[in-house]
Coordinates of C-alpha atoms in Angstrom, one line a residue:
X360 CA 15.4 12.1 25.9
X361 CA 12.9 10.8 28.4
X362 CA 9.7 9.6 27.0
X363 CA 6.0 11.5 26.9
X364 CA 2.8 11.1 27.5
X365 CA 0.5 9.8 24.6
X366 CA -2.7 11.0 24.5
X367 CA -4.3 8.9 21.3
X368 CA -7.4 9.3 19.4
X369 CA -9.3 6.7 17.7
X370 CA -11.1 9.1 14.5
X371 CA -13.3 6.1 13.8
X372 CA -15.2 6.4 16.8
X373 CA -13.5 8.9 19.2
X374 CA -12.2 7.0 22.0
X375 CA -9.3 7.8 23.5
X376 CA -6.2 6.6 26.1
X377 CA -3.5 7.8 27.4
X378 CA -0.2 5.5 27.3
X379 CA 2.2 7.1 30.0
X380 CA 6.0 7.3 30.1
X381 CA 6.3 4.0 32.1
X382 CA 4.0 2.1 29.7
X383 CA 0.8 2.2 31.2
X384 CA -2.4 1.9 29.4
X385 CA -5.4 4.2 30.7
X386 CA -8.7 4.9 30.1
X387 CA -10.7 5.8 33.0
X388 CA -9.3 9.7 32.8
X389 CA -11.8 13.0 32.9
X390 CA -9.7 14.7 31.0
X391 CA -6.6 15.1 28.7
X392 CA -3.0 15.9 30.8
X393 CA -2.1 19.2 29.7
X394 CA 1.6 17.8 28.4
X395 CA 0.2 15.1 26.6
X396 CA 1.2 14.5 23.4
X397 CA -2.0 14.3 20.9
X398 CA -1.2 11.7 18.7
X399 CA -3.8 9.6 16.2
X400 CA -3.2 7.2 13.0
X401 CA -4.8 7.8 9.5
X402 CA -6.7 4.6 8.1
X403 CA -4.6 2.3 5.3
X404 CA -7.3 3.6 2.4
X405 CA -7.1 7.4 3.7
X406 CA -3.5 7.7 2.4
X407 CA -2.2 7.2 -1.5
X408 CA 1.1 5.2 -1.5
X409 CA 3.8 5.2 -3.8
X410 CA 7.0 3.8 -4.6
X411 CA 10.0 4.9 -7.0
X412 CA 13.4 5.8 -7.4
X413 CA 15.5 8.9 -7.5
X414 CA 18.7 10.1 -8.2
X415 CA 21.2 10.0 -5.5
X416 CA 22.5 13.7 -6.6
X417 CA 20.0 15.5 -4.9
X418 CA 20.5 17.2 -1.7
X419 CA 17.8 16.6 1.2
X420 CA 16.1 19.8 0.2
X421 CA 15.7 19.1 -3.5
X422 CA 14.8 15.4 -2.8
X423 CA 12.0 16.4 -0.6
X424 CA 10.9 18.8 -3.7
X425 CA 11.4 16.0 -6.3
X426 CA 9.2 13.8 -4.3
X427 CA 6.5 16.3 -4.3
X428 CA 7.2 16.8 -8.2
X429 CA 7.5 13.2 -8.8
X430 CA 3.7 11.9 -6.8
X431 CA 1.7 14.6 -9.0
X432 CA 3.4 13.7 -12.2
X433 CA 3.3 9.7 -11.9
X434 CA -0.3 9.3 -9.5
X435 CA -2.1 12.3 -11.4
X436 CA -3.2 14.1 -8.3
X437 CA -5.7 16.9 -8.7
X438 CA -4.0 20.4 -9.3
X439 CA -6.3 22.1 -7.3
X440 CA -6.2 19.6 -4.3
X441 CA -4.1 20.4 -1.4
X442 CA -1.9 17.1 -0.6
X443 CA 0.2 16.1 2.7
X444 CA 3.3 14.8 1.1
X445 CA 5.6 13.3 2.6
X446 CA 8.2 10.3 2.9
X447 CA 10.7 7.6 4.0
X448 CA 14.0 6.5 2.3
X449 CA 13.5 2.5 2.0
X450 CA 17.3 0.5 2.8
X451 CA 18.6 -1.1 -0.5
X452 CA 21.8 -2.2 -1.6
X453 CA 21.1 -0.2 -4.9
X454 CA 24.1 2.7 -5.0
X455 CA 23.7 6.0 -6.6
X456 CA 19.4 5.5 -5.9
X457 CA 17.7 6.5 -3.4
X458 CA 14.2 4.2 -3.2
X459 CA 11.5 6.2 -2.0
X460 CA 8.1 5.3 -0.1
X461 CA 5.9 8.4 -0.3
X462 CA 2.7 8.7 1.3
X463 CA -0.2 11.5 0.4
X464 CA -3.1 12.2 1.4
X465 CA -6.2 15.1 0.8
X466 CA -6.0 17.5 3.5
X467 CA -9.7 18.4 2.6
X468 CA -11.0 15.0 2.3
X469 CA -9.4 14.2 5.7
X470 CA -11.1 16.6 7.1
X471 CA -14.5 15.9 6.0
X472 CA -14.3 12.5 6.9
X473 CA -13.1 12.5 10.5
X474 CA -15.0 16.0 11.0
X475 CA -17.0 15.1 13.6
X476 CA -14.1 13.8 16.0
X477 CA -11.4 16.5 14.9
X478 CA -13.6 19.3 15.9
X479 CA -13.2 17.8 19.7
X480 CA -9.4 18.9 19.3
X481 CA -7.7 22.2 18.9
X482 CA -4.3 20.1 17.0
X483 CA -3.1 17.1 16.8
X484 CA 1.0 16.6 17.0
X485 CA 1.6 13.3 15.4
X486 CA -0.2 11.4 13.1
X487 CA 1.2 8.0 11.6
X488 CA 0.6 6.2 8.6
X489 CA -0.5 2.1 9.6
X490 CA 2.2 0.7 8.0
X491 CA 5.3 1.9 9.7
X492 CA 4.2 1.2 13.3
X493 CA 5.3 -2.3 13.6
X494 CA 9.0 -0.5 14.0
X495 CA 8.1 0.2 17.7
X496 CA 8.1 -3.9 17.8
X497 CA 12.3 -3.7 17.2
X498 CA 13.2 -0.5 19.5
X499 CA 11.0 -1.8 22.7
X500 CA 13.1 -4.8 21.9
X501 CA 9.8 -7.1 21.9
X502 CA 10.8 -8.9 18.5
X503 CA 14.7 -9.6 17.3
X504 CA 16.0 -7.7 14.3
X505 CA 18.0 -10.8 12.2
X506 CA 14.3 -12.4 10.3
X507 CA 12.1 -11.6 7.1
X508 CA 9.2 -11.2 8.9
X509 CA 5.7 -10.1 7.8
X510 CA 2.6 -8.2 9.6
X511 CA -0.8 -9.3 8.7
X512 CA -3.4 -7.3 9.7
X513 CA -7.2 -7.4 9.7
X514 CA -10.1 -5.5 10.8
X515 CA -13.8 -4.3 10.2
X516 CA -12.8 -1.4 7.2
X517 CA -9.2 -1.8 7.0
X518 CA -6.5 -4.3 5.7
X519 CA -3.0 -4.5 5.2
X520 CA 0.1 -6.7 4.9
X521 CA 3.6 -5.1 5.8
X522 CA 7.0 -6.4 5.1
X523 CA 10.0 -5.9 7.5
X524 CA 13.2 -6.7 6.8
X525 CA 15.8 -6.7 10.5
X526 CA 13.4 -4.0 11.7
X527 CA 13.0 -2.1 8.7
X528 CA 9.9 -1.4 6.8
X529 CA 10.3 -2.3 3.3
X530 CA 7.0 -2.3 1.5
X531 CA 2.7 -3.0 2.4
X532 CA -0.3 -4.0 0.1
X533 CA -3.9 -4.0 0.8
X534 CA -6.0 -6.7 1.5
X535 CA -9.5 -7.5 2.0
X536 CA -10.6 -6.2 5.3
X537 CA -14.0 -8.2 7.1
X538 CA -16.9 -5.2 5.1
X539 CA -15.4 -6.5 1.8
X540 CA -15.7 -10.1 2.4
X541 CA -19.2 -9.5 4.0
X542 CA -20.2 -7.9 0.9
X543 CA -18.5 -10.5 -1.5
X544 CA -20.3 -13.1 0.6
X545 CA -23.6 -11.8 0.2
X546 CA -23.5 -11.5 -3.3
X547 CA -23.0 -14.6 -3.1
X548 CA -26.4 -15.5 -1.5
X549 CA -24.3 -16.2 1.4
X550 CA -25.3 -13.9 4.3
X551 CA -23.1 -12.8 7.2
X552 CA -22.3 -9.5 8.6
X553 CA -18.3 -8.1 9.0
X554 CA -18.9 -8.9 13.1
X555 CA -20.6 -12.7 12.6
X556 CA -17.3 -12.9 10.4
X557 CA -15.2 -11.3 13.0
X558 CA -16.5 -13.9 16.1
X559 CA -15.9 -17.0 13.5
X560 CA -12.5 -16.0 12.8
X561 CA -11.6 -16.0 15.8
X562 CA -13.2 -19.0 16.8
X563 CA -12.8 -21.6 14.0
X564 CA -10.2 -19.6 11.9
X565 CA -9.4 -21.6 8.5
X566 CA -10.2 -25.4 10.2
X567 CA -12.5 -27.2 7.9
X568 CA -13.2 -29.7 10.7
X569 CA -14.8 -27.0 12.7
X570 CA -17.4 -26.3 10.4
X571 CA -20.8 -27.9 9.9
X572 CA -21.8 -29.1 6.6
X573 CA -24.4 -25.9 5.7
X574 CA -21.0 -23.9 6.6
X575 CA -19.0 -25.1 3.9
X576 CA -19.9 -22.4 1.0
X577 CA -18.4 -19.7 4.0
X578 CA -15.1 -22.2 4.0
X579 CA -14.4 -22.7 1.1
X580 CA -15.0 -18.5 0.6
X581 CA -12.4 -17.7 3.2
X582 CA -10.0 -20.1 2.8
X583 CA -9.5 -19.0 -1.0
X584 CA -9.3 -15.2 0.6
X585 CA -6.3 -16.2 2.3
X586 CA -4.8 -18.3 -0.3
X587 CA -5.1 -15.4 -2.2
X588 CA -3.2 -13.3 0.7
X589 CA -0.6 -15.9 1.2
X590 CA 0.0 -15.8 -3.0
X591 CA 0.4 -11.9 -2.5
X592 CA 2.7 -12.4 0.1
X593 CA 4.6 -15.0 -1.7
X594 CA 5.1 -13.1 -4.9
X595 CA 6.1 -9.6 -3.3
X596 CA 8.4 -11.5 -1.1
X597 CA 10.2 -13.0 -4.3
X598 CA 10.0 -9.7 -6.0
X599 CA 11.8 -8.3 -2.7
X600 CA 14.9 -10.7 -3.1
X601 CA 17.1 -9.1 -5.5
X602 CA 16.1 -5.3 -4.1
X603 CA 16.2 -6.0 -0.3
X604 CA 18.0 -9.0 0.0
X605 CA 14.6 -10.7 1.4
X606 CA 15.4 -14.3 0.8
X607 CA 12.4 -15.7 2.4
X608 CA 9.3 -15.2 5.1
X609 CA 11.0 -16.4 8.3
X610 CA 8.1 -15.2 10.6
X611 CA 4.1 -14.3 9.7
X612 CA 2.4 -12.5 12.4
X613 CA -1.5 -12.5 11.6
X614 CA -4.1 -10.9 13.1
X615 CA -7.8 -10.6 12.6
X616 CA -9.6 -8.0 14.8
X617 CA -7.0 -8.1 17.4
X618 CA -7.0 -12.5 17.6
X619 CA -4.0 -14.3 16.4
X620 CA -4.9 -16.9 13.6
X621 CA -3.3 -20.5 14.4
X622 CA -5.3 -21.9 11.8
X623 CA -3.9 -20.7 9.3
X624 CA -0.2 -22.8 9.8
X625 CA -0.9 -25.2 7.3
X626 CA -1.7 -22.2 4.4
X627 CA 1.4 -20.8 5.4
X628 CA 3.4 -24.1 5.0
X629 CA 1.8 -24.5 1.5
X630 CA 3.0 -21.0 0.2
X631 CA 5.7 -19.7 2.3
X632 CA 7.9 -23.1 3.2
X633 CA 9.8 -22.8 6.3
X634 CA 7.7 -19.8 7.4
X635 CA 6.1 -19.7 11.1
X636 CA 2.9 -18.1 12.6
X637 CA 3.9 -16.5 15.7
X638 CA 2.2 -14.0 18.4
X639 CA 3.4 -10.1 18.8
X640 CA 3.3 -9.8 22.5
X641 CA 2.3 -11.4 25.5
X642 CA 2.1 -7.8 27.7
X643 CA 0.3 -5.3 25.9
X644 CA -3.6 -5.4 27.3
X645 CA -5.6 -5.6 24.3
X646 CA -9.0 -6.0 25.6
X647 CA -9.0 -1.7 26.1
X648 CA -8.0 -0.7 22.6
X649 CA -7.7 -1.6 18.6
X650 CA -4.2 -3.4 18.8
X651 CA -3.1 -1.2 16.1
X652 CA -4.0 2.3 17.9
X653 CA -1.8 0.3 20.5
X654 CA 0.9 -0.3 18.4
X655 CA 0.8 3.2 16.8
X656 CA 0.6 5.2 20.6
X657 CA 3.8 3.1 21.4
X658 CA 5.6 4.0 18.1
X659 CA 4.9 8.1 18.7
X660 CA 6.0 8.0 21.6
X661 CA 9.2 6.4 20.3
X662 CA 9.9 8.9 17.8
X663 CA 8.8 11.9 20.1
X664 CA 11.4 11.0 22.4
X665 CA 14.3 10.5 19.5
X666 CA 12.8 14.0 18.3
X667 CA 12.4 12.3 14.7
X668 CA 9.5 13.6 12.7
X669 CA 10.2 12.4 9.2
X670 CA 7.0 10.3 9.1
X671 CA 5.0 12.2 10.9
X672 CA 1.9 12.9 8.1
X673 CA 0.0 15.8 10.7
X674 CA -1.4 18.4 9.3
X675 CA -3.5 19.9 12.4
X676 CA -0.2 21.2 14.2
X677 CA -0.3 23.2 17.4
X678 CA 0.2 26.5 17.0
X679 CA 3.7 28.1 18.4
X680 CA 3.5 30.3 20.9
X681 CA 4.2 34.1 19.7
X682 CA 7.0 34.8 21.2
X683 CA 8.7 31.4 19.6
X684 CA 7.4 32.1 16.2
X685 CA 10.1 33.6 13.7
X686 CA 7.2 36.7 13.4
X687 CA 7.0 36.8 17.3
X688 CA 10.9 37.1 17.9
X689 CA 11.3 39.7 15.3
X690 CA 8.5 41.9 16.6
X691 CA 10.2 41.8 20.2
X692 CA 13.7 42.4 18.5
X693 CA 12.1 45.4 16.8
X694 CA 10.5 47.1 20.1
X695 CA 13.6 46.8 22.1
X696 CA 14.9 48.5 19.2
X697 CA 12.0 51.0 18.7
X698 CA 13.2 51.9 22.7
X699 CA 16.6 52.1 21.7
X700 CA 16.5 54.3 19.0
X701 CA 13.4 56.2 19.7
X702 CA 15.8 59.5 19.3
X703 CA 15.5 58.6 15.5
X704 CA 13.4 61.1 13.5
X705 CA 10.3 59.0 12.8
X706 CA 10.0 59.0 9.3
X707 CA 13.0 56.5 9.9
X708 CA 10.7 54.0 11.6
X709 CA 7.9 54.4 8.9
X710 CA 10.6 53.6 6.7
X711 CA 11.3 49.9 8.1
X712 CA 7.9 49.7 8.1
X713 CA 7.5 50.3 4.0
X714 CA 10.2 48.4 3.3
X715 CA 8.7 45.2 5.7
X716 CA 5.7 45.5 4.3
X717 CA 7.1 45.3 0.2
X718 CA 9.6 42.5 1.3
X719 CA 6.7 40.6 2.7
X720 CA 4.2 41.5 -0.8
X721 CA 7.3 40.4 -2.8
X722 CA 7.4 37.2 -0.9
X723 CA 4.2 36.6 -1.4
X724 CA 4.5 36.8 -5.4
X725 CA 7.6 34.5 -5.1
X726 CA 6.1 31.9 -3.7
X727 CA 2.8 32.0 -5.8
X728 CA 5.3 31.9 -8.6
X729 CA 7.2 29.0 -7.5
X730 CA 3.7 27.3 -6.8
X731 CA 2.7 28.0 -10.5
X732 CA 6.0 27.2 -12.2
X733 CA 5.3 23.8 -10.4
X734 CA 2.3 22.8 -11.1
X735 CA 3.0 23.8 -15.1
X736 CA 5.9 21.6 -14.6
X737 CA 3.8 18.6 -13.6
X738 CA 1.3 19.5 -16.6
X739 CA 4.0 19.3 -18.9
X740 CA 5.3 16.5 -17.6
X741 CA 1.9 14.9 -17.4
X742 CA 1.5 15.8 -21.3
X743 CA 4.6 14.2 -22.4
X744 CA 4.2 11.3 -20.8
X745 CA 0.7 10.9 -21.8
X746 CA 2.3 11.3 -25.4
X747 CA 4.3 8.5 -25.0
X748 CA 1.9 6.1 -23.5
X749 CA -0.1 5.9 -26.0
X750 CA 3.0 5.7 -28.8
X751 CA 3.5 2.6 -26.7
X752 CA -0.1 1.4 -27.1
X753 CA -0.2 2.1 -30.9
X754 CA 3.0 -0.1 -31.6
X755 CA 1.5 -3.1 -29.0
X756 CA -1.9 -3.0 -30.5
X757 CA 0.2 -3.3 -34.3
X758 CA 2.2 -5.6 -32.9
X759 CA -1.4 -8.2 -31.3
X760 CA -2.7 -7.1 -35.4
X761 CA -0.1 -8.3 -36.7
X762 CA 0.1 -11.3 -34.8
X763 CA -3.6 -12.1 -35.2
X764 CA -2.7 -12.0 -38.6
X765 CA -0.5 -14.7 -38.6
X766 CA -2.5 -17.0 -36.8
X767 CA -5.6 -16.1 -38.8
X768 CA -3.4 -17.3 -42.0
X769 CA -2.5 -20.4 -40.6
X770 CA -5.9 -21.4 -39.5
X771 CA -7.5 -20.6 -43.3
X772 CA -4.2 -22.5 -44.5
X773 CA -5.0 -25.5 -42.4
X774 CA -8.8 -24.9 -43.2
X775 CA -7.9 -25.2 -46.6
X776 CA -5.4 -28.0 -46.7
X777 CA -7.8 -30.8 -44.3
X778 CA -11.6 -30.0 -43.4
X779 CA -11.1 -31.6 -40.6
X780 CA -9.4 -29.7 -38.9
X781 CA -12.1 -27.4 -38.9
X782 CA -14.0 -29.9 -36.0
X783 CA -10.6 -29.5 -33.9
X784 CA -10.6 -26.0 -33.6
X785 CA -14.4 -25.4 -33.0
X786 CA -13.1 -27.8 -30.2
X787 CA -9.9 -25.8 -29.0
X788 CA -11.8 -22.7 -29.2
X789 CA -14.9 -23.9 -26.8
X790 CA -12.1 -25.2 -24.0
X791 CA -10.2 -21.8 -24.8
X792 CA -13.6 -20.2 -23.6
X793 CA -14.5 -22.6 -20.7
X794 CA -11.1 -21.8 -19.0
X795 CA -10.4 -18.6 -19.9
X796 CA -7.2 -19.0 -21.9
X797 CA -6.1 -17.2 -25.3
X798 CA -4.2 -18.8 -28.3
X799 CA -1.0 -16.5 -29.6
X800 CA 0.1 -19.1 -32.3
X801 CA -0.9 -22.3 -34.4
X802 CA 2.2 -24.2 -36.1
X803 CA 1.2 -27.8 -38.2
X804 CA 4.1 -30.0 -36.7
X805 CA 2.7 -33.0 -39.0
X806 CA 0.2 -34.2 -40.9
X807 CA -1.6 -34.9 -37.9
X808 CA -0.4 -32.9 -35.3
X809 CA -0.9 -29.4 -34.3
X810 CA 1.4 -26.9 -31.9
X811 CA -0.7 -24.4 -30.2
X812 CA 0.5 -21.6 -27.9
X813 CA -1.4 -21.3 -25.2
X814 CA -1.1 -18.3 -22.4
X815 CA -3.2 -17.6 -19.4
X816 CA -3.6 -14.5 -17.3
X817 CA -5.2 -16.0 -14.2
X818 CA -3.3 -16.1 -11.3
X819 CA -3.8 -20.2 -11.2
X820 CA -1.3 -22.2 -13.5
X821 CA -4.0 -25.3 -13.2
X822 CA -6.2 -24.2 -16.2
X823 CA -3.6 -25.4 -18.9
X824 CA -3.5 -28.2 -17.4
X825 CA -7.2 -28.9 -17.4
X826 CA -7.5 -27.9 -20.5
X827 CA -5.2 -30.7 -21.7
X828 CA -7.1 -33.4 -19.8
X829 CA -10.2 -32.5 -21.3
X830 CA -8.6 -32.7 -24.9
X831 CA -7.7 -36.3 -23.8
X832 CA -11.0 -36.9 -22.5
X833 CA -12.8 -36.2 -26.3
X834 CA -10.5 -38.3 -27.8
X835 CA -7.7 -37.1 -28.7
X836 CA -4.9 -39.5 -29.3
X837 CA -2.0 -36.9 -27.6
X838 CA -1.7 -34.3 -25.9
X839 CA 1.4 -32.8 -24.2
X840 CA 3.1 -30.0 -23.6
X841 CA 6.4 -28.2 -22.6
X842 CA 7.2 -26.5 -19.8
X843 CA 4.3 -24.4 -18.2
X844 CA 6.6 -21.0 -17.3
X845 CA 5.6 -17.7 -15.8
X846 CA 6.7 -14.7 -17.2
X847 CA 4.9 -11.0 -16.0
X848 CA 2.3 -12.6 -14.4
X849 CA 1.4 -14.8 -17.3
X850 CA 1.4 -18.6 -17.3
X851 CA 2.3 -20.2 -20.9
X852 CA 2.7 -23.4 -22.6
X853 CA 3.3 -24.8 -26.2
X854 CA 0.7 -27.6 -26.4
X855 CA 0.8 -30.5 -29.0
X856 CA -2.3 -32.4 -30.5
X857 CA -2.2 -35.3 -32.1
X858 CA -6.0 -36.7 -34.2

């Protein structure tokens, strides 16, 4: 099928171009081509996302239904909100599952804020969710499907990571985009704007040698935020291995306000090993438009021409022409009719006509029903599993009494047995505070030497390790520990102190 013309809207700020069927970018037309396709993206934040798994014994029909179900029952969404739903099957080795990315959004909400710009358009016939446009990359052939590779994108309001696997889309997280970090700045005391962010980005990235001594605090503040991304990336990718078979990051692609960051090689040595930065394309003009708006005008057009519509999230369709519409080609069926049997008595025609009109009222009443019995389904649903959360918080918080108990025992036993230990743990205790780690159990392992179990929450592993050396440092004759492992995002150690 030969390709169309993209006519794509920016809703941010209204400006438009028009990619054509031989890849040209313009911007210095009057007015929209009449064949045009109207195409625009929805922000990352204007769209809920949600992953899960479903039954492979459902037909396309009722999956499409039990995705629906499934996104009010496990995100909550608002009864009396009218949603886009819709969504992708993700590729898995997993059989007899399907795994499900499905993306909502408020129709009403949308509205309101893009208002402005949608009123300059009668319909728009594709809109795309930011995360799935990268697959235009693979089918214009301008990046090789055999890598883990992984989009990083940032701009003014909006951030994201994506993760493709051979040129499929397998999963995305938000990230800070350049208003949060302004804002995090400046309560900091440390004033710049999302576009004085934006121009040192691009010009001295994450190099510590090219800034000045005053511009350290704004270092050190930006290179933790992309620690922080890399980390992300690092532990969804692991989490990815045994679902999608993604080993490891073979190729980062990071972009901040449509400049490649080079700077950041050595950040992505640190966390992702063998891992390189590399650039999307070397053709695409990016000085006219927001490289994703790019990206996404290039992926419509891809899936306008393979006539697949699957992730297409509109809800501002063009209207079918009457005579196209089911409605339309029965009205013409019935005139040409009316002509041929206009011998019939005529109480015969008012007859079809009674009998249209009570199939359409009974229509009408099934599908409110169906509506109803859906949403009751979803409350009842809801309920139950409501019911059961919080039998599951009842025996955990029995299960931390309990526990508290124990410890609490131990330390009056120990209080009991030898005073001094009482100068120990107003010790333990302060450093407990200072680095903001919790104590799950006390075991005497001699009569002078404690065990303590120490955990951590914090997504850095160092604080049980300072907190030993600062035990050392008061004097403490020994202290060492096992293994520091992670388990559900928790660091943990069993620490022994010796007086």
């Amino acid at each position: 099928m030969p390709k169309e013309s993209i006519y794509f809207i920016d809703l941010k700020d209204n400006n438009t171009f028009l990619l054509t069927p031989d890849n040209q970018i313009q911007t210095d037309f009057k007015t929209k081509p009449k064949k045009a396709i109207t195409a625009t993206r929805l922000s990352y934040d204007d769209i809920i996302i949600h992953s899960f798994k479903l039954d492979k014994k459902y037909t396309q029909d009722e999956l499409a239904f039990q995705v629906e179900l499934k996104m009010y029952e496990d995100l909550n969404l608002d009864l009396q909100k009218v949603y886009h739903i819709s969504y992708i099957q993700k590729p898995t080795q997993i059989e007899d599952t399907y795994l499900i990315e499905a993306f909502a959004y408020d129709i009403d909400a949308i509205k309101q804020k893009y208002e402005k710009n949608l009123k300059s358009f009668k319909h728009i016939d594709f809109i795309a969710a930011p995360s799935l446009i990268y697959q235009t990359l693979y089918e214009n052939k301008y990046l090789q499907k055999n890598s883990n590779d992984v989009f990083i994108y940032i701009d003014k309001s909006e951030a994201f990571v994506s993760f493709y696997k051979d040129g499929a889309y397998i999963t995305s997280k938000k990230i800070k985009s350049l208003d949060i970090m302004a804002n995090e700045l400046n309560n900091k005391n440390i004033n710049y704007t999302s576009q004085e962010l934006k121009e040192i980005l691009q010009t001295k990235g994450i190099d510590k040698n090219q800034y000045d001594l005053s511009e350290y605090s704004l270092y050190e503040y930006l290179h933790e935020v992309f620690e922080n991304i890399f980390s992300t990336v690092k532990n969804i990718a692991l989490h990815s291995r045994s679902i999608y078979q993604f080993e490891n990051v073979d190729k980062v692609y990071i972009y901040a306000n449509n400049q490649l960051l080079t700077s950041l090689k050595p950040l992505v040595q640190n966390y992702l090993q063998e891992a390189t930065i590399h650039p999307l394309f070397g053709n695409f003009d990016q000085t006219k438009s927001n490289l994703l708006d790019l990206l996404s005008a290039y992926y419509i057009q891809n899936k306008i021409a393979k006539n697949d519509l699957q992730e297409n999230l509109t809800f501002y369709k063009k209207k079918t022409p009457f005579y196209k519409r089911e409605v339309g080609k029965f009205t013409l069926i019935a005139t040409a009719a009316l002509v041929l049997i206009a011998i019939y008595p005529s109480y015969k025609q008012y007859q079809i006509y009674t009998q249209t009109q009570e199939n359409q009222t009974l229509q009408e009443k099934y599908d409110h029903l169906v509506q109803t019995t859906k949403k009751l389904e979803t409350k009842d649903k809801k309920i139950k599993k409501e019911i059961k959360s919080y039998s599951k918080k009842e025996k955990e918080i029995d299960q931390k009494f309990a526990k508290l108990q124990k410890v609490t025992q131990k330390l009056l036993a120990l209080k009991t047995k030898d005073n001094s230990y009482t100068t120990i743990f107003l010790t333990v205790n302060q450093l407990l505070q200072k680095y903001h780690l919790s104590l799950s159990q006390v075991k005497q392992t001699g009569e002078r030497s404690l065990d303590l179990e120490i955990y951590s929450k914090q997504s850095k592993r160092d604080t049980i390790a300072l907190f030993m050396q600062e035990l050392l440092a008061k004097g403490y004759k020994n202290v060492s520990s096992n293994e520091i492992t992670l388990n559900d995002d928790t660091y943990k150690s069993i620490i022994n102190i010796q007086r």
